[in-house]
XYZ file of N, CA and C in Angstrom:
369
model
N 51.755 88.974 35.646
C 53.013 88.290 35.122
C 53.324 86.721 36.120
N 54.096 85.615 35.013
C 54.070 84.839 35.917
C 55.311 84.883 36.874
N 54.879 83.720 37.691
C 56.052 83.456 38.544
C 57.013 82.788 37.772
N 58.808 82.895 37.597
C 59.234 81.964 37.295
C 58.909 80.438 37.626
N 58.373 79.747 38.965
C 58.260 78.444 39.544
C 57.504 77.773 38.216
N 56.506 78.673 38.132
C 55.194 78.060 36.714
C 56.146 78.578 35.573
N 57.032 78.781 35.516
C 57.711 78.684 33.865
C 58.597 77.468 34.196
N 59.034 77.365 35.212
C 59.947 75.682 35.394
C 59.239 74.612 34.927
N 58.456 74.720 35.995
C 57.341 73.440 35.603
C 56.870 73.078 34.605
N 55.827 73.669 33.579
C 55.503 74.065 32.726
C 56.704 73.740 31.922
N 57.858 74.498 31.689
C 58.948 73.240 30.635
C 59.308 72.177 31.118
N 59.866 72.329 32.160
C 59.694 70.574 32.913
C 58.255 69.901 32.287
N 57.375 69.793 31.967
C 56.045 69.319 32.446
C 56.210 69.354 30.555
N 56.425 69.926 30.041
C 56.404 69.514 28.498
C 57.345 68.905 27.811
N 58.373 68.767 28.622
C 59.816 67.951 28.090
C 59.267 66.593 28.570
N 58.362 66.635 29.071
C 57.765 64.703 30.282
C 58.955 64.522 30.498
N 59.353 65.395 31.551
C 60.544 65.146 32.615
C 60.301 65.426 34.118
N 60.387 63.914 34.936
C 60.398 64.928 36.248
C 61.333 65.586 37.460
N 60.734 65.992 38.141
C 61.555 66.480 39.008
C 63.163 66.201 38.933
N 63.100 64.624 39.307
C 64.308 63.705 39.546
C 64.983 64.199 37.953
N 64.146 63.878 37.388
C 65.142 63.974 35.637
C 66.177 65.107 35.759
N 65.141 66.876 35.777
C 65.733 67.520 35.866
C 66.665 68.010 36.812
N 66.653 67.531 37.984
C 67.545 67.980 38.815
C 69.069 67.043 38.616
N 68.381 66.571 38.407
C 69.948 65.811 37.834
C 70.329 66.279 36.501
N 69.932 66.458 35.847
C 70.245 66.925 34.039
C 70.764 68.637 34.880
N 70.654 69.520 35.672
C 70.750 70.393 35.871
C 72.236 70.806 37.127
N 71.799 69.866 38.173
C 73.068 69.159 38.698
C 72.567 70.000 40.435
N 71.011 69.864 40.105
C 70.701 70.536 41.644
C 70.202 69.126 41.966
N 69.562 69.374 43.639
C 68.536 68.481 44.584
C 67.362 68.422 43.955
N 66.784 67.332 44.290
C 64.998 67.578 44.212
C 64.282 68.303 44.224
N 64.378 68.733 45.488
C 64.324 69.496 46.686
C 64.780 70.892 45.907
N 65.737 71.439 45.624
C 65.682 72.659 45.293
C 64.713 72.790 44.129
N 64.990 71.835 43.134
C 63.611 72.568 42.528
C 62.400 72.819 42.208
N 62.063 71.502 43.480
C 60.559 71.741 43.907
C 60.887 73.308 44.564
N 61.319 73.430 45.086
C 60.968 74.803 45.892
C 61.645 75.959 44.659
N 62.414 75.832 43.974
C 61.936 76.709 42.597
C 60.808 76.964 41.808
N 60.029 75.908 41.745
C 58.884 75.453 40.901
C 57.632 76.101 42.271
N 57.591 76.236 43.395
C 56.870 76.554 44.100
C 57.188 77.826 44.182
N 57.978 78.573 44.046
C 59.142 79.866 43.905
C 58.765 80.352 45.655
N 59.386 78.763 46.622
C 59.317 79.325 48.163
C 60.784 79.606 47.624
N 61.672 79.505 46.597
C 63.430 79.863 47.007
C 63.644 80.134 45.436
N 64.269 80.994 45.662
C 64.375 81.735 43.714
C 65.786 81.037 43.361
N 66.124 80.317 42.617
C 67.455 80.028 42.081
C 68.545 81.019 42.072
N 69.718 80.950 41.978
C 70.782 81.943 42.270
C 71.010 82.199 40.766
N 71.696 82.927 39.951
C 72.605 83.229 38.310
C 72.269 81.854 37.972
N 73.784 81.086 38.164
C 74.143 80.083 37.726
C 73.183 78.849 37.361
N 72.299 79.094 38.548
C 71.152 77.934 38.143
C 70.054 78.149 36.807
N 69.329 79.961 37.357
C 68.639 80.147 35.820
C 69.047 79.714 35.120
N 70.650 80.675 34.547
C 71.340 80.044 33.704
C 71.325 78.624 33.100
N 71.120 77.788 33.837
C 71.526 76.158 33.595
C 70.128 76.056 32.920
N 69.274 76.061 33.485
C 67.736 76.264 33.353
C 67.492 76.781 32.080
N 67.643 77.665 31.307
C 67.371 78.449 30.217
C 68.408 77.706 28.915
N 69.536 78.116 29.609
C 70.333 76.854 28.580
C 69.647 75.051 28.013
N 69.099 74.098 29.126
C 68.911 73.136 29.198
C 67.657 73.908 27.918
N 66.592 74.717 28.773
C 65.277 74.491 27.343
C 65.292 75.636 26.409
N 66.756 76.321 26.316
C 66.850 76.718 24.758
C 65.338 77.684 25.042
N 65.787 78.343 26.400
C 64.882 79.936 26.653
C 66.011 80.968 27.403
N 65.150 82.494 26.937
C 65.733 83.243 27.652
C 65.958 83.108 28.807
N 66.692 84.036 29.714
C 66.250 84.191 31.332
C 65.265 85.422 31.837
N 64.927 85.680 30.575
C 63.957 86.759 30.801
C 62.544 86.335 30.240
N 62.643 85.840 30.016
C 60.723 84.972 30.049
C 61.206 83.590 30.535
N 61.912 83.330 31.784
C 62.043 82.296 32.855
C 61.336 83.023 33.761
N 62.088 84.847 34.023
C 61.557 85.284 35.183
C 60.402 86.175 35.075
N 59.203 86.282 33.502
C 58.163 86.756 33.283
C 57.951 88.146 32.335
N 59.596 88.375 32.474
C 59.525 89.615 31.355
C 58.860 88.966 30.390
N 58.987 88.444 29.949
C 58.988 88.272 28.080
C 57.892 86.305 28.284
N 57.151 86.988 26.957
C 56.146 85.452 26.795
C 56.856 85.428 25.851
N 57.824 85.334 25.144
C 58.391 85.037 24.011
C 59.667 83.870 24.899
N 59.719 82.786 23.993
C 60.855 82.126 24.814
C 62.179 81.736 24.222
N 61.679 82.338 23.082
C 63.274 82.093 22.456
C 63.682 83.445 21.982
N 63.351 84.688 22.559
C 64.195 85.982 22.729
C 65.306 85.756 23.086
N 66.471 85.839 22.835
C 67.748 85.900 23.415
C 68.670 86.766 22.392
N 69.461 87.390 22.934
C 70.500 88.151 22.063
C 71.207 86.759 21.283
N 71.207 87.774 19.851
C 72.348 86.616 18.506
C 73.711 86.993 18.787
N 73.773 85.813 18.545
C 75.557 84.844 18.477
C 76.531 86.371 18.752
N 76.467 87.542 17.744
C 77.602 88.691 17.390
C 77.265 89.843 18.376
N 76.007 89.746 19.159
C 75.589 90.761 19.852
C 76.139 89.977 21.838
N 75.713 88.581 21.439
C 76.563 88.180 23.497
C 77.715 88.362 22.888
N 78.528 88.248 21.742
C 80.011 88.234 21.789
C 80.802 88.770 22.702
N 79.862 90.745 21.710
C 80.198 91.829 21.798
C 80.495 92.214 23.038
N 78.903 91.359 23.779
C 78.402 91.967 25.197
C 79.324 91.389 26.515
N 80.113 89.541 26.118
C 80.865 89.424 27.090
C 81.750 89.519 26.688
N 82.548 90.160 25.580
C 83.665 91.205 25.485
C 83.648 92.506 25.674
N 83.227 93.036 26.199
C 83.222 94.521 26.307
C 84.314 94.770 27.196
N 85.197 95.656 26.813
C 86.298 96.226 26.905
C 85.799 97.794 27.480
N 85.380 97.798 28.639
C 85.388 99.257 29.333
C 86.446 100.133 29.622
N 87.933 99.525 29.320
C 89.024 100.467 29.211
C 88.729 101.728 27.586
N 88.628 101.138 27.033
C 88.301 101.188 25.668
C 87.982 102.670 26.009
N 88.159 103.162 24.293
C 87.534 104.842 25.169
C 86.635 105.049 23.790
N 85.910 104.067 22.669
C 84.925 104.196 22.099
C 84.107 103.586 23.062
N 84.166 102.466 23.019
C 82.646 102.052 24.139
C 82.431 103.163 25.117
N 83.846 103.887 25.599
C 83.552 104.580 27.571
C 82.294 105.749 26.065
N 82.392 106.600 24.725
C 81.693 107.728 24.207
C 80.533 106.857 23.983
N 80.162 105.694 23.970
C 78.876 105.124 23.017
C 78.135 104.457 23.696
N 78.914 104.469 25.456
C 77.552 103.920 26.602
C 77.696 105.111 27.551
N 76.413 104.764 28.252
C 76.382 105.739 29.281
C 76.261 104.813 30.664
N 77.245 104.614 31.228
C 77.573 104.334 31.965
C 77.210 104.758 33.633
N 76.275 103.973 33.987
C 75.221 104.796 35.829
C 75.532 103.908 36.838
N 75.237 104.289 37.925
C 75.373 103.936 39.078
C 74.687 104.887 39.627
N 73.654 104.232 40.570
C 72.052 105.189 41.339
C 71.629 105.804 40.415
N 71.374 105.233 38.777
C 70.166 106.288 38.355
C 71.478 107.529 37.297
N 72.692 107.696 37.929
C 73.070 109.172 37.706
C 74.399 108.582 36.456
N 74.616 108.957 35.474
C 75.594 108.142 34.447
C 76.758 109.178 34.559
N 77.881 108.091 34.912
C 79.350 108.088 34.861
C 79.726 109.312 34.074
N 80.273 109.853 34.404
C 81.608 111.348 33.933
C 82.790 110.775 33.408
N 82.965 110.192 32.174
C 84.615 109.925 31.683
C 85.517 109.964 32.371
N 85.870 110.778 33.516
C 86.762 110.991 34.662
C 86.523 109.982 35.807
N 85.132 109.631 36.141
C 84.639 108.568 37.384
C 84.621 107.098 36.382
N 84.259 107.073 35.561
C 84.795 105.687 34.796
C 85.863 105.656 34.575
N 86.424 106.110 34.035
C 88.152 105.652 34.520
C 88.610 106.087 35.940
N 88.562 106.947 36.611
C 88.449 106.634 38.091
C 88.397 104.813 38.637
N 86.722 104.602 38.144
C 86.581 102.997 38.598
C 86.801 101.850 38.430
N 87.602 102.761 36.570
C 88.431 100.891 36.022
C 89.947 100.463 37.129
N 90.345 102.338 36.978
C 91.247 102.086 38.040
C 91.067 101.377 39.269
N 90.410 102.074 40.169
C 89.769 101.235 41.047
C 89.687 99.305 41.250
N 88.822 99.126 39.745
C 88.881 97.575 40.235
C 90.437 97.215 39.307
N 91.303 97.549 38.615
C 92.509 97.209 38.478
C 92.769 96.785 39.195
N 93.224 97.832 40.422
C 93.884 98.101 41.677
C 93.488 96.782 42.670
N 92.200 96.723 42.577
C 91.880 95.484 43.973
C 91.665 93.790 42.886
N 92.386 93.763 41.482
C 91.960 93.362 41.398
C 94.306 92.987 41.233
N 95.052 93.606 41.748
C 96.021 93.811 41.942
C 96.722 92.885 42.780
N 96.019 92.804 44.172
C 96.032 93.371 45.118
C 95.598 90.860 45.558
N 94.940 90.463 44.515
C 94.208 89.032 44.534
C 96.147 88.383 43.915
């Protein structure tokens, strides 16, 4: 499996960008980019997302989970996932929510949602 640093460096080089150029476009320091490319540091999710968006590749590609750089969710699926409402009973019936590899019962899922709502109301 290819390391994320190798993929980032390869993409940068394919686009004829220096580390300084890419770092500037991503809003990070050149030193941080250098650490990512040598796999001395792992980029956080936000940075991975910026890199993937900039190069029009999936995060799975960057992480070496797939060799297909353009394998991403289609727009309709992405909209669905981004706007998934867990309190919708139909959604709860169709999807298995798990914690520690064990499926949540409908009652556990409702309690989980209630907990999150209560925590948010404190903010």
